[in-house]
PDB file of C-alpha atoms in Angstrom:
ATOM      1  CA  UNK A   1      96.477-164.713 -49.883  1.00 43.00           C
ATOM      2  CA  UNK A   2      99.896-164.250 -51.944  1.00 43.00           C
ATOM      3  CA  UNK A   3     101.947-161.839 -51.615  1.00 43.00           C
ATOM      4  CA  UNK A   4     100.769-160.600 -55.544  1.00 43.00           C
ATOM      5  CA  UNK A   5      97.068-160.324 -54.414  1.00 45.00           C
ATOM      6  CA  UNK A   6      97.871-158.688 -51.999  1.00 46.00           C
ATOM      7  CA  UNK A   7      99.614-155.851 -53.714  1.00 50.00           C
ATOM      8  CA  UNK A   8      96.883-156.037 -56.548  1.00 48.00           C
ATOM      9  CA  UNK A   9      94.399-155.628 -53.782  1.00 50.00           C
ATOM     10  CA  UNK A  10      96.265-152.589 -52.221  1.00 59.00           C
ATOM     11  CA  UNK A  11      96.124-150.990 -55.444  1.00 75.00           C
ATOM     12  CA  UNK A  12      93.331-151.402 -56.216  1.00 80.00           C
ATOM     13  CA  UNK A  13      92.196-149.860 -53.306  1.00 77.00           C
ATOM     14  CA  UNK A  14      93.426-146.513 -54.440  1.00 77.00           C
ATOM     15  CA  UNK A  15      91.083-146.908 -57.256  1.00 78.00           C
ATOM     16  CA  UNK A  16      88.292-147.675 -55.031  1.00 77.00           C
ATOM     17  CA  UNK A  17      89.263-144.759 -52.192  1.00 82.00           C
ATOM     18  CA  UNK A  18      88.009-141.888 -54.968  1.00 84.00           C
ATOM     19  CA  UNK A  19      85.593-142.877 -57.285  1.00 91.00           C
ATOM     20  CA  UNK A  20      85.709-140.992 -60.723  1.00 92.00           C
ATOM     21  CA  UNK A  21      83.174-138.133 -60.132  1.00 89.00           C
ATOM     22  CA  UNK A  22      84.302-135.741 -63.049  1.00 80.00           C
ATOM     23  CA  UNK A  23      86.089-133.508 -60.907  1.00 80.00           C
ATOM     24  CA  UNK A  24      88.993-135.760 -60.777  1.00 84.00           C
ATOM     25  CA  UNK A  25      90.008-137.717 -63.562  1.00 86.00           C
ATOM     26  CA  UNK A  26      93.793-136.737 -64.180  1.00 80.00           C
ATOM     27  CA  UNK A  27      93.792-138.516 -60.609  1.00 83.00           C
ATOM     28  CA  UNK A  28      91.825-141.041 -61.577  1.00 90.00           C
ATOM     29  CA  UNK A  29      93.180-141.776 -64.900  1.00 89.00           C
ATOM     30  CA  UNK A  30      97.033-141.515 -63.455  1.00 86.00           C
ATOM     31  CA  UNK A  31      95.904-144.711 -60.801  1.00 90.00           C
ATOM     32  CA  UNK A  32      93.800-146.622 -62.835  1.00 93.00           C
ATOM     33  CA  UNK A  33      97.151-146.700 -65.308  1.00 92.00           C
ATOM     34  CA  UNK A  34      99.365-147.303 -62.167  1.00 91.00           C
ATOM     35  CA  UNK A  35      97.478-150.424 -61.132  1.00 92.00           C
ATOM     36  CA  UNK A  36      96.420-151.490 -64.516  1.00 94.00           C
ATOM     37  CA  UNK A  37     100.521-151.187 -65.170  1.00 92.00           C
ATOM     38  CA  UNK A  38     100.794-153.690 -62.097  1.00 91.00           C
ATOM     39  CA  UNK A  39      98.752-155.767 -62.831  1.00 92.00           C
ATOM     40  CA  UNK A  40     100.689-155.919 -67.075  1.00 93.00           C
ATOM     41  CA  UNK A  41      96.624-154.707 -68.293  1.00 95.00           C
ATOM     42  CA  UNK A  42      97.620-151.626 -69.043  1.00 94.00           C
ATOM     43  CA  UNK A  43      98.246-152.421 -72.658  1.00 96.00           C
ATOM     44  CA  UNK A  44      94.418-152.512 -73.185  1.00 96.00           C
ATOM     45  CA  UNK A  45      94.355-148.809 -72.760  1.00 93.00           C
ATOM     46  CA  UNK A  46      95.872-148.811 -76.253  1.00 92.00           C
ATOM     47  CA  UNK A  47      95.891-152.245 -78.181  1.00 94.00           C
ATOM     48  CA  UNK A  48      92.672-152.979 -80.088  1.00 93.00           C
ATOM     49  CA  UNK A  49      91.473-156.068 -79.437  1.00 92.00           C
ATOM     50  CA  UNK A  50      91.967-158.172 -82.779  1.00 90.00           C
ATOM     51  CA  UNK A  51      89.210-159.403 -84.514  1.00 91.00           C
ATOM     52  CA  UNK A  52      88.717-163.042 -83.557  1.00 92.00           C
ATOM     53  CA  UNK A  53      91.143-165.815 -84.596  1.00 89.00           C
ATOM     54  CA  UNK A  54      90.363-168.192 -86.906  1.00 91.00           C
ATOM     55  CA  UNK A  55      89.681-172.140 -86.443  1.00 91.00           C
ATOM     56  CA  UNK A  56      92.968-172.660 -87.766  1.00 93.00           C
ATOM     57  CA  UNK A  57      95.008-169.986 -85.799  1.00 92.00           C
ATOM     58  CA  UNK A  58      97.664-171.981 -83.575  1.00 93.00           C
ATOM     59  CA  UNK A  59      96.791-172.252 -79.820  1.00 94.00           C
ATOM     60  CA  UNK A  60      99.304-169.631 -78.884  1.00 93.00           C
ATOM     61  CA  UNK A  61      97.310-167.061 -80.810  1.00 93.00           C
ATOM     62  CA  UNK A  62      94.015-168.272 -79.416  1.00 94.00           C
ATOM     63  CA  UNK A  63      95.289-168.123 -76.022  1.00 95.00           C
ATOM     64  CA  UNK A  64      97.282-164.218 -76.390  1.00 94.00           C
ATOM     65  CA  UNK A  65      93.401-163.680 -78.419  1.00 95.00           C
ATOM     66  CA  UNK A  66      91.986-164.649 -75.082  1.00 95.00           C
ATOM     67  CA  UNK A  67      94.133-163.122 -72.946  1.00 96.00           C
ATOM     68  CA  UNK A  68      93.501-159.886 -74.292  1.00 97.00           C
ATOM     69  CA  UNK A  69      89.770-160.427 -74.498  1.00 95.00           C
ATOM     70  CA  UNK A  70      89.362-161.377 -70.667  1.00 96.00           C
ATOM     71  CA  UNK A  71      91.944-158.599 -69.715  1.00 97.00           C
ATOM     72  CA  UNK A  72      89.085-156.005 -71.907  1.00 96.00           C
ATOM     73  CA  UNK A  73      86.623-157.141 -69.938  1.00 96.00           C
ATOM     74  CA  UNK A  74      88.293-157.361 -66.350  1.00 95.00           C
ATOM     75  CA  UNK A  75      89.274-153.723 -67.311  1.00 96.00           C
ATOM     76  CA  UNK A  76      86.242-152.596 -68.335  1.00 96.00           C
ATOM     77  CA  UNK A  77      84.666-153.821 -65.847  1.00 95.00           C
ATOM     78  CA  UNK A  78      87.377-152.062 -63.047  1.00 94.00           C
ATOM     79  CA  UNK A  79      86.911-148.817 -64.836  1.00 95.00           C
ATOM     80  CA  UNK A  80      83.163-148.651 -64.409  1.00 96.00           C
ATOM     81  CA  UNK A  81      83.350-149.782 -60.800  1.00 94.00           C
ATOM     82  CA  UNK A  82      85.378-147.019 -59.727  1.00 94.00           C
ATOM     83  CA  UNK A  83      83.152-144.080 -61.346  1.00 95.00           C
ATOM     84  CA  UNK A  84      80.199-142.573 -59.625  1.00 94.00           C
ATOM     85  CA  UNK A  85      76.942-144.664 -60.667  1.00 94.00           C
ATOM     86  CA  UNK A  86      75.997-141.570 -63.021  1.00 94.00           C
ATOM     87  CA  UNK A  87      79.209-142.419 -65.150  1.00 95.00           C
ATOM     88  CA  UNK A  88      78.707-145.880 -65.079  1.00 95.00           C
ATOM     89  CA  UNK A  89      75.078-145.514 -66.444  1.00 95.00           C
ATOM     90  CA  UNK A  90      76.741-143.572 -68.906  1.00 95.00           C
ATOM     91  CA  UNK A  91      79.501-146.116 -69.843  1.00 96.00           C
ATOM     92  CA  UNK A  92      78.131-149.433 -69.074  1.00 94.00           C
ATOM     93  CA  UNK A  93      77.445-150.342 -72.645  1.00 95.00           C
ATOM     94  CA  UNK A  94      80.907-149.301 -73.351  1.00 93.00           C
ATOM     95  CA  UNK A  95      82.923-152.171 -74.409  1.00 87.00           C
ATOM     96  CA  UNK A  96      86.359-151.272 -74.999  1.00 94.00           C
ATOM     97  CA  UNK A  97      88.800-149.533 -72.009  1.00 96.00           C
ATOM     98  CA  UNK A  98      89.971-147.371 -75.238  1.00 95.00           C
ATOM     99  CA  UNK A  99      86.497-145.934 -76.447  1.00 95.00           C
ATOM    100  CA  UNK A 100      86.076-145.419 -72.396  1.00 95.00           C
ATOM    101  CA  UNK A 101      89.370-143.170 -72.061  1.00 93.00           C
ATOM    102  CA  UNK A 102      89.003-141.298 -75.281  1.00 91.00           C
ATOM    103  CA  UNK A 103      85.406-140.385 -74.699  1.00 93.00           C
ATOM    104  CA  UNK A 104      86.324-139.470 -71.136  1.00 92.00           C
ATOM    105  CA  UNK A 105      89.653-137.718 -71.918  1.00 87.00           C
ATOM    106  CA  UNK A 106      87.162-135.479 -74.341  1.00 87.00           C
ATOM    107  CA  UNK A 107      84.696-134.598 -71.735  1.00 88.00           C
ATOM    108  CA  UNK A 108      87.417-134.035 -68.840  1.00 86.00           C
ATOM    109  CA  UNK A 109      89.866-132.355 -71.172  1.00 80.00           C
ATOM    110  CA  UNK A 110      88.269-128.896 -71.312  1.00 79.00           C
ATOM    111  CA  UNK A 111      87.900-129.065 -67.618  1.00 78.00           C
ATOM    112  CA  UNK A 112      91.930-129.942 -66.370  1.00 77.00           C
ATOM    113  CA  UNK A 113      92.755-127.221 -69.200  1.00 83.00           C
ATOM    114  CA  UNK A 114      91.103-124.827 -67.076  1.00 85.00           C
ATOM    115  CA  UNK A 115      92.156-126.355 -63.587  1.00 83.00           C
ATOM    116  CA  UNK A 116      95.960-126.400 -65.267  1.00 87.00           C
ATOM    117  CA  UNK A 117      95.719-122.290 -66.348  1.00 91.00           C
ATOM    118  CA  UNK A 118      94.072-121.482 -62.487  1.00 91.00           C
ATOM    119  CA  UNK A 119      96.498-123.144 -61.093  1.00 92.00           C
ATOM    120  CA  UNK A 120      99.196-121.447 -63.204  1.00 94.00           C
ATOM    121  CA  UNK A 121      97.676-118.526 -62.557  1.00 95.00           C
ATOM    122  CA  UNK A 122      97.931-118.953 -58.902  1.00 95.00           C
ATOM    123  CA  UNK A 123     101.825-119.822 -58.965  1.00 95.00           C
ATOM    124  CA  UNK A 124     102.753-116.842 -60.852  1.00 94.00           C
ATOM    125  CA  UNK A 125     100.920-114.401 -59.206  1.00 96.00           C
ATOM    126  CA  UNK A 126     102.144-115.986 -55.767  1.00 95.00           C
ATOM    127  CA  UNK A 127     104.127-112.715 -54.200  1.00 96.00           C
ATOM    128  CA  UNK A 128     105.538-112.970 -50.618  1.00 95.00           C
ATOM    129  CA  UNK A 129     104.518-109.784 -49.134  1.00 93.00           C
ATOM    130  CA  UNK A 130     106.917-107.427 -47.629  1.00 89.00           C
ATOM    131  CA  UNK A 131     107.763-108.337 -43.907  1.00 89.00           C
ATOM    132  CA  UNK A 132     105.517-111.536 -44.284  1.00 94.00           C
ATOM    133  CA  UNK A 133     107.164-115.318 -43.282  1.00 95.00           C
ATOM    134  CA  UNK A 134     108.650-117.107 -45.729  1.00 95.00           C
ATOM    135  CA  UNK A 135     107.976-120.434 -44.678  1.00 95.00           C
ATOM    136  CA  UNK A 136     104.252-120.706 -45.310  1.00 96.00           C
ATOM    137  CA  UNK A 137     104.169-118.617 -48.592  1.00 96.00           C
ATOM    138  CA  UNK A 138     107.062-121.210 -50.310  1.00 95.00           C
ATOM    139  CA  UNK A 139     104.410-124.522 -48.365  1.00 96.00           C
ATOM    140  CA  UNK A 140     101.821-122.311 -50.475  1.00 95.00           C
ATOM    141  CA  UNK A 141     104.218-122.015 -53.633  1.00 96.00           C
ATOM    142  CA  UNK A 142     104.871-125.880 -53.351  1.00 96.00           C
ATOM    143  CA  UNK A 143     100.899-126.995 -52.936  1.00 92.00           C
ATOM    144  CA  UNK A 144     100.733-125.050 -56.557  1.00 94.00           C
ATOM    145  CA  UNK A 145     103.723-126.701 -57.738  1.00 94.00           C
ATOM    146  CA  UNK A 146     102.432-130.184 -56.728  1.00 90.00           C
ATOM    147  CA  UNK A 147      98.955-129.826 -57.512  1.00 85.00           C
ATOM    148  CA  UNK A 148     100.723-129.011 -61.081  1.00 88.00           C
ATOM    149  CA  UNK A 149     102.438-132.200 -60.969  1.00 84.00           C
ATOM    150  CA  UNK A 150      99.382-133.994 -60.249  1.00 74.00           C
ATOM    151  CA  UNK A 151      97.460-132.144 -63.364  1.00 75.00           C
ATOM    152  CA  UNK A 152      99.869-133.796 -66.082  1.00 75.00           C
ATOM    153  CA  UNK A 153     101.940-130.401 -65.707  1.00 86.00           C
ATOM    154  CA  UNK A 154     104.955-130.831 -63.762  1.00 90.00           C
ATOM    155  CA  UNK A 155     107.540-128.528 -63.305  1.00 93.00           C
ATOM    156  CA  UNK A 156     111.376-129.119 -62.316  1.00 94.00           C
ATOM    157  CA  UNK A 157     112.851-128.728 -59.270  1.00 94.00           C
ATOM    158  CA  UNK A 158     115.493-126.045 -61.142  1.00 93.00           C
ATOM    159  CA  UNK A 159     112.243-124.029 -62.889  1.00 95.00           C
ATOM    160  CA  UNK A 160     110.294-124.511 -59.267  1.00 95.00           C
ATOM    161  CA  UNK A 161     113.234-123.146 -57.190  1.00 93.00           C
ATOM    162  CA  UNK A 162     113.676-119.634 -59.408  1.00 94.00           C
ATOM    163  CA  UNK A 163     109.870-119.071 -59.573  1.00 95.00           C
ATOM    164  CA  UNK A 164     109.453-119.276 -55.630  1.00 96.00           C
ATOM    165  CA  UNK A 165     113.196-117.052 -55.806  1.00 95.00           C
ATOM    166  CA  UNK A 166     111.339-114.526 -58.040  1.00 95.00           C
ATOM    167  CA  UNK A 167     108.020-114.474 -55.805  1.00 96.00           C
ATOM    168  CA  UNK A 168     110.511-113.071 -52.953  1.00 95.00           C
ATOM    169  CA  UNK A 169     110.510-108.749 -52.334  1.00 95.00           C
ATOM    170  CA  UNK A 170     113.239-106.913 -53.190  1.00 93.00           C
ATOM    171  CA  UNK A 171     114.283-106.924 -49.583  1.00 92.00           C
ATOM    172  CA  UNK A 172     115.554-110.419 -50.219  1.00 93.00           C
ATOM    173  CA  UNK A 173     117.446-109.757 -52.988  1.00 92.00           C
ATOM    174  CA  UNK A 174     120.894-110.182 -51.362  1.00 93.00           C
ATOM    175  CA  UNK A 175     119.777-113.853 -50.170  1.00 91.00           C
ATOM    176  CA  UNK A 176     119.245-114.524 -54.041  1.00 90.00           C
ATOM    177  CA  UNK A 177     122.076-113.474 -55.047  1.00 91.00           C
ATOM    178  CA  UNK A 178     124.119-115.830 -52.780  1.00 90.00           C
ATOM    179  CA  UNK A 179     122.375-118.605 -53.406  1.00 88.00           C
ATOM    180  CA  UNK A 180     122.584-118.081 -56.873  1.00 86.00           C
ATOM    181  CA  UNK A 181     126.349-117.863 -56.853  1.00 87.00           C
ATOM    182  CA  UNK A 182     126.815-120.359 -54.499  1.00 86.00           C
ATOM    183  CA  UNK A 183     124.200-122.700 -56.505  1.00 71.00           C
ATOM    184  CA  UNK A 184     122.669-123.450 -53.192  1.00 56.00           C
ATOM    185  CA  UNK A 185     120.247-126.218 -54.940  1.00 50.00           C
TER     186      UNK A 185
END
Protein backbone atom coordinates (compact mmCIF):
# COMPACT_ATOMS: atom_id res chain seq x y z
CA UNK A 1 0.00 0.00 0.00
CA UNK A 2 1.44 3.69 -0.69
CA UNK A 3 2.06 5.88 1.53
CA UNK A 4 -1.23 8.12 -0.09
CA UNK A 5 -3.64 5.15 0.57
CA UNK A 6 -2.65 4.90 3.41
CA UNK A 7 -3.41 8.36 4.65
CA UNK A 8 -6.72 8.27 2.51
CA UNK A 9 -7.51 5.14 4.39
CA UNK A 10 -6.74 6.73 7.86
CA UNK A 11 -9.07 9.35 7.05
CA UNK A 12 -11.37 7.85 6.03
CA UNK A 13 -11.58 6.00 8.98
CA UNK A 14 -12.69 8.99 10.93
CA UNK A 15 -15.60 9.05 8.67
CA UNK A 16 -16.34 5.53 9.28
CA UNK A 17 -15.61 5.69 13.40
CA UNK A 18 -19.15 7.89 13.76
CA UNK A 19 -21.62 7.33 11.36
CA UNK A 20 -23.98 10.38 10.65
CA UNK A 21 -26.93 9.65 13.04
CA UNK A 22 -28.51 13.26 13.12
CA UNK A 23 -27.17 14.08 16.33
CA UNK A 24 -23.88 14.86 14.89
CA UNK A 25 -23.51 16.37 11.70
CA UNK A 26 -21.36 19.63 12.35
CA UNK A 27 -18.90 16.62 13.23
CA UNK A 28 -19.70 14.83 10.52
CA UNK A 29 -19.88 17.44 7.96
CA UNK A 30 -16.39 19.14 9.36
CA UNK A 31 -14.57 15.34 8.49
CA UNK A 32 -16.25 14.39 5.57
CA UNK A 33 -14.81 18.05 4.20
CA UNK A 34 -11.40 17.26 5.88
CA UNK A 35 -10.94 14.01 3.99
CA UNK A 36 -12.83 14.95 0.95
CA UNK A 37 -10.15 18.13 1.07
CA UNK A 38 -7.38 15.29 1.11
CA UNK A 39 -8.33 13.50 -1.11
CA UNK A 40 -8.76 17.31 -3.77
CA UNK A 41 -12.97 15.99 -3.91
CA UNK A 42 -13.95 18.47 -1.93
CA UNK A 43 -14.80 20.76 -4.78
CA UNK A 44 -17.91 18.58 -5.47
CA UNK A 45 -19.44 19.93 -2.35
CA UNK A 46 -19.91 23.08 -4.44
CA UNK A 47 -19.23 22.75 -8.31
CA UNK A 48 -22.23 21.53 -10.32
CA UNK A 49 -21.44 18.98 -12.38
CA UNK A 50 -21.66 20.43 -16.08
CA UNK A 51 -24.01 19.18 -18.33
CA UNK A 52 -22.29 16.65 -20.57
CA UNK A 53 -19.67 17.62 -23.19
CA UNK A 54 -20.25 17.49 -26.54
CA UNK A 55 -18.77 15.00 -29.34
CA UNK A 56 -16.64 17.71 -30.33
CA UNK A 57 -15.39 18.99 -26.88
CA UNK A 58 -11.43 18.43 -26.81
CA UNK A 59 -10.23 15.42 -24.71
CA UNK A 60 -9.07 17.63 -21.91
CA UNK A 61 -12.65 18.69 -21.29
CA UNK A 62 -13.96 15.16 -21.59
CA UNK A 63 -11.49 13.94 -19.24
CA UNK A 64 -11.91 17.19 -16.31
CA UNK A 65 -16.05 16.19 -17.47
CA UNK A 66 -15.14 12.78 -16.21
CA UNK A 67 -13.21 13.51 -13.52
CA UNK A 68 -15.78 15.39 -11.92
CA UNK A 69 -18.47 12.87 -12.75
CA UNK A 70 -16.57 9.80 -11.09
CA UNK A 71 -15.42 12.12 -8.15
CA UNK A 72 -19.79 12.79 -7.75
CA UNK A 73 -20.24 9.48 -7.57
CA UNK A 74 -17.20 8.23 -5.34
CA UNK A 75 -18.55 11.08 -3.07
CA UNK A 76 -21.84 10.27 -3.08
CA UNK A 77 -21.33 7.16 -2.57
CA UNK A 78 -18.77 7.95 0.76
CA UNK A 79 -21.43 10.21 2.10
CA UNK A 80 -24.16 7.61 2.22
CA UNK A 81 -21.83 4.98 3.64
CA UNK A 82 -21.04 6.86 6.60
CA UNK A 83 -24.81 7.74 7.68
CA UNK A 84 -26.95 5.44 9.71
CA UNK A 85 -28.96 3.05 7.20
CA UNK A 86 -32.18 5.29 8.03
CA UNK A 87 -30.33 8.30 6.26
CA UNK A 88 -29.11 6.39 3.60
CA UNK A 89 -32.67 5.06 2.75
CA UNK A 90 -33.43 8.53 2.82
CA UNK A 91 -30.61 9.75 0.47
CA UNK A 92 -29.79 6.91 -1.71
CA UNK A 93 -31.56 8.28 -4.71
CA UNK A 94 -29.73 11.41 -4.10
CA UNK A 95 -27.38 12.09 -6.83
CA UNK A 96 -25.45 15.07 -6.26
CA UNK A 97 -22.99 15.56 -2.84
CA UNK A 98 -24.58 19.29 -3.13
CA UNK A 99 -28.44 18.44 -3.04
CA UNK A 100 -27.11 15.88 -0.12
CA UNK A 101 -25.47 18.80 2.07
CA UNK A 102 -28.09 21.40 1.45
CA UNK A 103 -30.97 19.13 2.26
CA UNK A 104 -29.03 17.92 5.29
CA UNK A 105 -27.66 21.33 6.39
CA UNK A 106 -31.69 22.23 6.40
CA UNK A 107 -32.76 19.41 8.54
CA UNK A 108 -29.60 19.62 11.01
CA UNK A 109 -29.58 23.40 11.01
CA UNK A 110 -32.43 24.00 13.48
CA UNK A 111 -30.92 21.39 15.65
CA UNK A 112 -26.88 22.83 16.06
CA UNK A 113 -28.80 26.33 16.44
CA UNK A 114 -30.15 25.01 19.50
CA UNK A 115 -27.04 22.84 20.61
CA UNK A 116 -24.91 26.32 19.79
CA UNK A 117 -27.46 28.67 22.26
CA UNK A 118 -27.28 25.57 25.20
CA UNK A 119 -24.04 25.53 24.98
CA UNK A 120 -23.73 29.34 25.16
CA UNK A 121 -25.91 29.26 27.71
CA UNK A 122 -23.83 26.96 29.71
CA UNK A 123 -20.50 29.12 29.29
CA UNK A 124 -22.02 32.22 30.46
CA UNK A 125 -23.76 31.11 33.25
CA UNK A 126 -20.52 29.06 34.29
CA UNK A 127 -19.76 30.82 37.95
CA UNK A 128 -16.91 29.40 40.12
CA UNK A 129 -18.44 29.24 43.44
CA UNK A 130 -16.99 30.90 46.39
CA UNK A 131 -14.21 28.73 48.11
CA UNK A 132 -14.64 26.09 45.23
CA UNK A 133 -11.21 24.84 43.07
CA UNK A 134 -10.40 26.52 40.25
CA UNK A 135 -8.92 23.95 38.30
CA UNK A 136 -11.92 21.82 37.42
CA UNK A 137 -14.45 24.73 36.95
CA UNK A 138 -11.87 26.51 34.08
CA UNK A 139 -11.49 22.11 32.55
CA UNK A 140 -15.44 22.74 32.73
CA UNK A 141 -15.21 26.38 31.14
CA UNK A 142 -12.83 24.90 28.39
CA UNK A 143 -15.16 21.58 27.50
CA UNK A 144 -17.85 24.59 26.69
CA UNK A 145 -15.37 26.51 24.90
CA UNK A 146 -14.30 23.50 22.75
CA UNK A 147 -17.48 21.91 22.28
CA UNK A 148 -18.16 25.63 20.78
CA UNK A 149 -15.35 25.24 18.52
CA UNK A 150 -16.53 22.02 17.36
CA UNK A 151 -20.28 23.54 16.68
CA UNK A 152 -18.96 26.04 13.86
CA UNK A 153 -18.75 28.66 16.87
CA UNK A 154 -15.35 29.20 18.00
CA UNK A 155 -14.22 31.62 20.25
CA UNK A 156 -10.57 33.21 20.71
CA UNK A 157 -8.21 32.44 23.04
CA UNK A 158 -8.29 36.51 24.13
CA UNK A 159 -12.49 36.40 24.34
CA UNK A 160 -12.07 32.68 26.11
CA UNK A 161 -9.49 33.89 28.69
CA UNK A 162 -11.78 37.12 30.03
CA UNK A 163 -15.00 35.02 30.08
CA UNK A 164 -13.40 32.21 32.38
CA UNK A 165 -11.64 35.73 34.27
CA UNK A 166 -15.24 37.05 34.66
CA UNK A 167 -16.75 33.54 35.87
CA UNK A 168 -14.16 34.00 38.94
CA UNK A 169 -15.84 35.55 42.67
CA UNK A 170 -14.99 38.66 43.74
CA UNK A 171 -12.52 37.09 46.09
CA UNK A 172 -10.26 36.74 43.09
CA UNK A 173 -10.41 39.98 41.99
CA UNK A 174 -6.84 41.00 42.95
CA UNK A 175 -5.47 37.90 40.79
CA UNK A 176 -7.36 39.66 37.78
CA UNK A 177 -6.15 42.58 38.17
CA UNK A 178 -2.48 41.44 37.93
CA UNK A 179 -2.84 39.46 35.27
CA UNK A 180 -4.52 41.98 33.50
CA UNK A 181 -1.75 44.49 33.96
CA UNK A 182 0.83 42.22 33.55
CA UNK A 183 -1.03 40.73 30.29
CA UNK A 184 -0.32 37.36 31.69
CA UNK A 185 -1.72 35.64 28.27
Amino acid sequence: MSSSNHNTFSLRSVLEKEKLNGSNFLEWYRNLRIVLRQEKRDYVLEKVLPEKYRSNALQSEKNAWDKHSNDVVDVTCLMLATMNSDLQKQYENVASPIEMITSLKAMFQEQARTERYQMVKSLVECKLPKDAPVSPHVIKMMSYIDNLGKLDCPISQELATDIILQSLPSSYDQFIMNYNMNSLT
